[in-house]
Every structure is written in C-alpha cells, then in structure tokens.
CSV table of C-alpha atoms and ligand atoms in Angstrom, one decimal:
chain,number,residue,atom,x,y,z
A,17,UNK,CA,93.7,30.0,23.8
A,18,UNK,CA,91.3,29.5,26.6
A,19,UNK,CA,90.1,26.3,25.1
A,20,UNK,CA,93.6,24.8,24.7
A,21,UNK,CA,94.3,25.7,28.4
A,22,UNK,CA,91.1,24.1,29.4
A,23,UNK,CA,91.9,20.9,27.6
A,24,UNK,CA,95.5,20.9,29.0
A,25,UNK,CA,94.0,21.1,32.5
A,26,UNK,CA,91.6,18.3,31.6
A,27,UNK,CA,94.5,16.1,30.5
A,28,UNK,CA,96.4,16.8,33.7
A,29,UNK,CA,93.3,15.9,35.8
A,30,UNK,CA,92.9,12.6,34.0
A,31,UNK,CA,96.6,11.8,34.4
A,32,UNK,CA,96.5,12.6,38.1
A,33,UNK,CA,93.4,10.6,38.7
A,34,UNK,CA,94.9,7.6,36.9
A,35,UNK,CA,98.0,7.9,39.0
A,36,UNK,CA,95.9,8.0,42.1
A,37,UNK,CA,97.5,11.3,43.2
A,38,UNK,CA,94.2,13.0,44.0
A,39,UNK,CA,93.4,10.5,46.7
A,40,UNK,CA,96.8,10.8,48.3
A,41,UNK,CA,96.6,14.6,49.0
A,42,UNK,CA,96.2,15.1,52.8
A,43,UNK,CA,93.9,17.5,54.4
A,44,UNK,CA,96.9,19.6,55.6
A,45,UNK,CA,98.4,19.7,52.2
A,46,UNK,CA,95.2,20.7,50.7
A,47,UNK,CA,94.5,23.5,53.1
A,48,UNK,CA,98.1,24.9,52.6
A,49,UNK,CA,97.8,25.0,48.8
A,50,UNK,CA,97.7,28.5,47.3
A,51,UNK,CA,95.3,27.1,44.7
A,52,UNK,CA,92.8,26.0,47.2
A,53,UNK,CA,89.5,27.5,46.1
A,54,UNK,CA,87.2,25.0,47.9
A,55,UNK,CA,83.8,26.8,48.2
A,56,UNK,CA,82.8,25.5,51.7
A,57,UNK,CA,83.9,26.6,55.1
A,58,UNK,CA,86.8,24.5,56.5
A,59,UNK,CA,84.7,22.8,59.2
A,60,UNK,CA,82.3,21.4,56.5
A,61,UNK,CA,84.8,20.1,54.1
A,62,UNK,CA,84.3,16.4,53.5
A,63,UNK,CA,87.6,15.0,54.7
A,64,UNK,CA,87.8,12.2,57.1
A,65,UNK,CA,90.5,12.3,59.8
A,66,UNK,CA,90.0,8.7,60.9
A,67,UNK,CA,91.0,5.6,59.1
A,68,UNK,CA,88.3,3.2,58.0
A,69,UNK,CA,87.5,1.0,61.0
A,70,UNK,CA,85.4,-2.2,60.4
A,71,UNK,CA,86.2,-3.8,63.7
A,72,UNK,CA,82.8,-3.0,65.1
A,73,UNK,CA,81.2,-5.2,62.3
A,74,UNK,CA,83.4,-8.2,63.2
A,75,UNK,CA,82.6,-7.6,66.8
A,76,UNK,CA,78.9,-7.7,66.1
A,77,UNK,CA,78.9,-11.3,65.0
A,78,UNK,CA,80.5,-12.2,68.4
A,79,UNK,CA,77.9,-10.2,70.3
A,80,UNK,CA,74.8,-11.0,68.3
A,81,UNK,CA,75.8,-14.5,67.4
A,82,UNK,CA,75.6,-16.4,64.2
A,83,UNK,CA,72.5,-17.0,62.0
A,84,UNK,CA,71.2,-20.5,62.1
A,85,UNK,CA,68.1,-21.8,60.3
A,86,UNK,CA,66.2,-24.8,61.6
A,87,UNK,CA,63.9,-26.6,59.2
A,88,UNK,CA,61.2,-28.8,60.7
A,89,UNK,CA,59.7,-32.0,59.2
A,90,UNK,CA,57.0,-30.0,57.5
A,91,UNK,CA,59.6,-27.7,55.8
A,92,UNK,CA,58.8,-24.8,58.0
A,93,UNK,CA,61.9,-22.7,58.6
A,94,UNK,CA,62.9,-20.7,61.6
A,95,UNK,CA,66.0,-18.5,61.6
A,96,UNK,CA,67.6,-17.6,65.0
A,97,UNK,CA,70.7,-16.0,66.3
A,98,UNK,CA,73.0,-18.3,68.3
A,99,UNK,CA,75.7,-16.8,70.5
A,100,UNK,CA,79.2,-18.1,69.8
A,101,UNK,CA,80.0,-21.1,72.1
A,102,UNK,CA,76.3,-22.2,72.5
A,103,UNK,CA,75.2,-25.6,71.4
A,104,UNK,CA,72.5,-26.0,68.8
A,105,UNK,CA,70.4,-28.0,71.3
A,106,UNK,CA,70.5,-25.1,73.8
A,107,UNK,CA,69.8,-22.6,71.2
A,108,UNK,CA,66.8,-24.6,69.9
A,109,UNK,CA,65.4,-24.9,73.5
A,110,UNK,CA,65.7,-21.1,74.0
A,111,UNK,CA,63.8,-20.5,70.8
A,112,UNK,CA,61.0,-23.0,71.2
A,113,UNK,CA,62.3,-25.3,68.4
A,114,UNK,CA,61.3,-28.9,68.8
A,115,UNK,CA,64.6,-30.6,69.4
A,116,UNK,CA,64.2,-33.0,72.3
A,117,UNK,CA,67.6,-33.6,73.9
A,118,UNK,CA,66.5,-36.2,76.4
A,119,UNK,CA,69.9,-36.6,78.1
A,120,UNK,CA,70.6,-32.9,78.1
A,121,UNK,CA,73.8,-33.2,76.1
A,122,UNK,CA,75.5,-36.0,77.9
A,123,UNK,CA,75.8,-38.2,74.8
A,124,UNK,CA,73.5,-40.8,76.1
A,125,UNK,CA,70.7,-40.5,73.5
A,126,UNK,CA,70.1,-39.5,69.9
A,127,UNK,CA,67.0,-37.3,70.4
A,128,UNK,CA,69.0,-34.2,69.5
A,129,UNK,CA,69.7,-35.6,66.0
A,130,UNK,CA,70.0,-32.8,63.3
A,131,UNK,CA,70.9,-33.0,59.7
A,132,UNK,CA,73.3,-30.4,58.3
A,133,UNK,CA,71.7,-29.4,55.0
A,134,UNK,CA,74.9,-28.2,53.3
A,135,UNK,CA,77.9,-30.4,53.2
A,136,UNK,CA,80.3,-27.4,53.2
A,137,UNK,CA,79.0,-26.5,56.6
A,138,UNK,CA,79.2,-30.1,57.7
A,139,UNK,CA,82.9,-30.1,56.8
A,140,UNK,CA,83.4,-27.1,59.0
A,141,UNK,CA,82.3,-28.9,62.1
A,142,UNK,CA,84.6,-30.5,64.6
A,143,UNK,CA,85.1,-34.3,64.1
A,144,UNK,CA,82.5,-36.2,66.1
A,145,UNK,CA,83.7,-38.1,69.2
A,146,UNK,CA,83.3,-41.9,69.2
A,147,UNK,CA,80.5,-41.5,71.7
A,148,UNK,CA,78.6,-39.3,69.3
A,149,UNK,CA,79.1,-41.7,66.5
A,150,UNK,CA,77.8,-44.5,68.7
A,151,UNK,CA,74.6,-42.6,69.5
A,152,UNK,CA,74.2,-41.5,65.9
A,153,UNK,CA,74.2,-45.2,64.8
A,154,UNK,CA,71.0,-45.5,66.8
A,155,UNK,CA,69.4,-42.4,65.4
A,156,UNK,CA,66.3,-42.6,63.3
A,157,UNK,CA,66.8,-41.5,59.6
A,158,UNK,CA,70.6,-41.3,59.8
A,159,UNK,CA,72.3,-39.4,56.9
A,160,UNK,CA,75.8,-38.7,55.8
A,161,UNK,CA,75.6,-35.2,57.4
A,162,UNK,CA,73.9,-36.2,60.6
A,163,UNK,CA,75.1,-34.8,63.9
A,164,UNK,CA,73.9,-34.5,67.4
A,165,UNK,CA,72.6,-31.0,68.1
A,166,UNK,CA,74.2,-30.9,71.5
A,167,UNK,CA,77.6,-31.4,70.0
A,168,UNK,CA,77.4,-28.7,67.3
A,169,UNK,CA,78.7,-25.5,68.9
A,170,UNK,CA,78.3,-22.1,67.3
A,171,UNK,CA,81.4,-20.6,65.9
A,172,UNK,CA,81.8,-17.7,63.3
A,173,UNK,CA,82.4,-20.1,60.4
A,174,UNK,CA,79.0,-21.7,60.9
A,175,UNK,CA,77.1,-18.4,60.2
A,176,UNK,CA,74.3,-19.3,57.8
A,177,UNK,CA,74.1,-23.0,58.6
A,178,UNK,CA,70.8,-24.8,58.0
A,179,UNK,CA,69.8,-27.7,60.2
A,180,UNK,CA,67.0,-30.1,59.3
A,181,UNK,CA,65.1,-31.8,62.1
A,182,UNK,CA,64.4,-35.4,61.2
A,183,UNK,CA,60.8,-36.6,60.8
A,184,UNK,CA,61.2,-38.6,64.0
A,185,UNK,CA,63.6,-39.3,66.7
A,186,UNK,CA,64.3,-42.6,68.5
A,187,UNK,CA,63.5,-42.2,72.2
A,188,UNK,CA,65.0,-45.0,74.1
A,189,UNK,CA,62.4,-44.8,76.8
A,190,UNK,CA,59.5,-45.0,74.3
A,191,UNK,CA,61.2,-47.7,72.2
A,192,UNK,CA,62.0,-49.8,75.3
A,193,UNK,CA,65.7,-49.6,74.4
A,194,UNK,CA,68.0,-49.4,77.4
A,195,UNK,CA,71.7,-48.7,76.6
A,196,UNK,CA,73.9,-51.3,78.2
A,197,UNK,CA,76.2,-50.0,80.9
A,198,UNK,CA,79.9,-50.1,79.9
B,220,LIG,FE1,71.3,-36.6,74.3
B,220,LIG,FE2,72.4,-34.8,72.6
B,220,LIG,S1,70.9,-34.5,74.0
B,220,LIG,S2,73.0,-36.9,73.0
C-alpha cells in the first residue's frame, strides 16, 4: 500500500516536472500551500524575487572596451582592451605597441598599416574611404585585409579582432617620397 502510494507520487512528480509546473510555482503560492513542509526558515529559502538581469554584462563591454590582439613582425602577441570609439592607432600608442602613425590619423601616410588576420572581422569594418585606399596603395606589404589603423574604430562587433603589424612600413620622409598636393 505504502509502496504503491510512493510510486504514484513519483509518477506525479515526473509528470509535473515534464510539464514545467514546478518552475512556475511562485513564492507566494508556495508559502500559502497547506502542504508546505520546507525545512528551512522562510528568510533562507532559495527563491529569487528578481528577474535575471544580464544588462550589467553588456554594459561591461562598453565600459572596459573590446579585446584586441596585436601581433608584431616576430609573432609576439599583445592583447589589450580598447574603449569603444577609439582608433586602433590611438590604442596602440597608449599601450606601447609599435605602430607609427606619422600623420596622426589625417590620412596622409600609410605608417599605421595593419593587417586584419581574420577575414570575418575584416568584413565587419566600415568601407574604407577613397583617401584610405589611396594611402594603402602606397603601403609596404599590402594584403587583401590591409587597413589603416587610424581608420579602424573599436565597436562591439570587433571584440576579439587580431591585427598583424607588417614587417616594415613605408615612411615617406625616409623614402624621400613626397605626396603631390591636390
Ligand atoms: Fe597616417 Fe593613419 S596615421 S594615415
């Protein structure tokens, strides 16, 4: 008799669990139940009165910035956090990464040349301006995923991007090249 009751209760528990009804019982309903035999004092019962809130995690990326890895010509990697809205050139300078940037981001050189190592990330970047393409044409070791570091701006989708620094950059002053005025 006792065993058959027990198996009946077991079946009911399984059915309720499958139907998800155990998870929909509210704290108030539970406390009002005449069958409530929870062994802990009310204040220690493991109910949550707040809904799951992940917004602080999303906000963290905004505050801390995205993760960017620079890989130098020797294959040495350095991972840094770059605040949203900051250029990769500025971020490199703030973190002692050797990325020259002779014209300080005014699109008049190619010394901030970086190579995006993953084409998926490259495709997430804004289209280059004509001026950037003109400067890239003069860059040493140009590749299909080359960009100018001063024009790559941190945004959440770029979290995890890896940027290779070319083996050399073409410095107009050193090469004796002087861009013609327009
Ligand atoms: Fe000169 Fe980027 S620093 S074009």
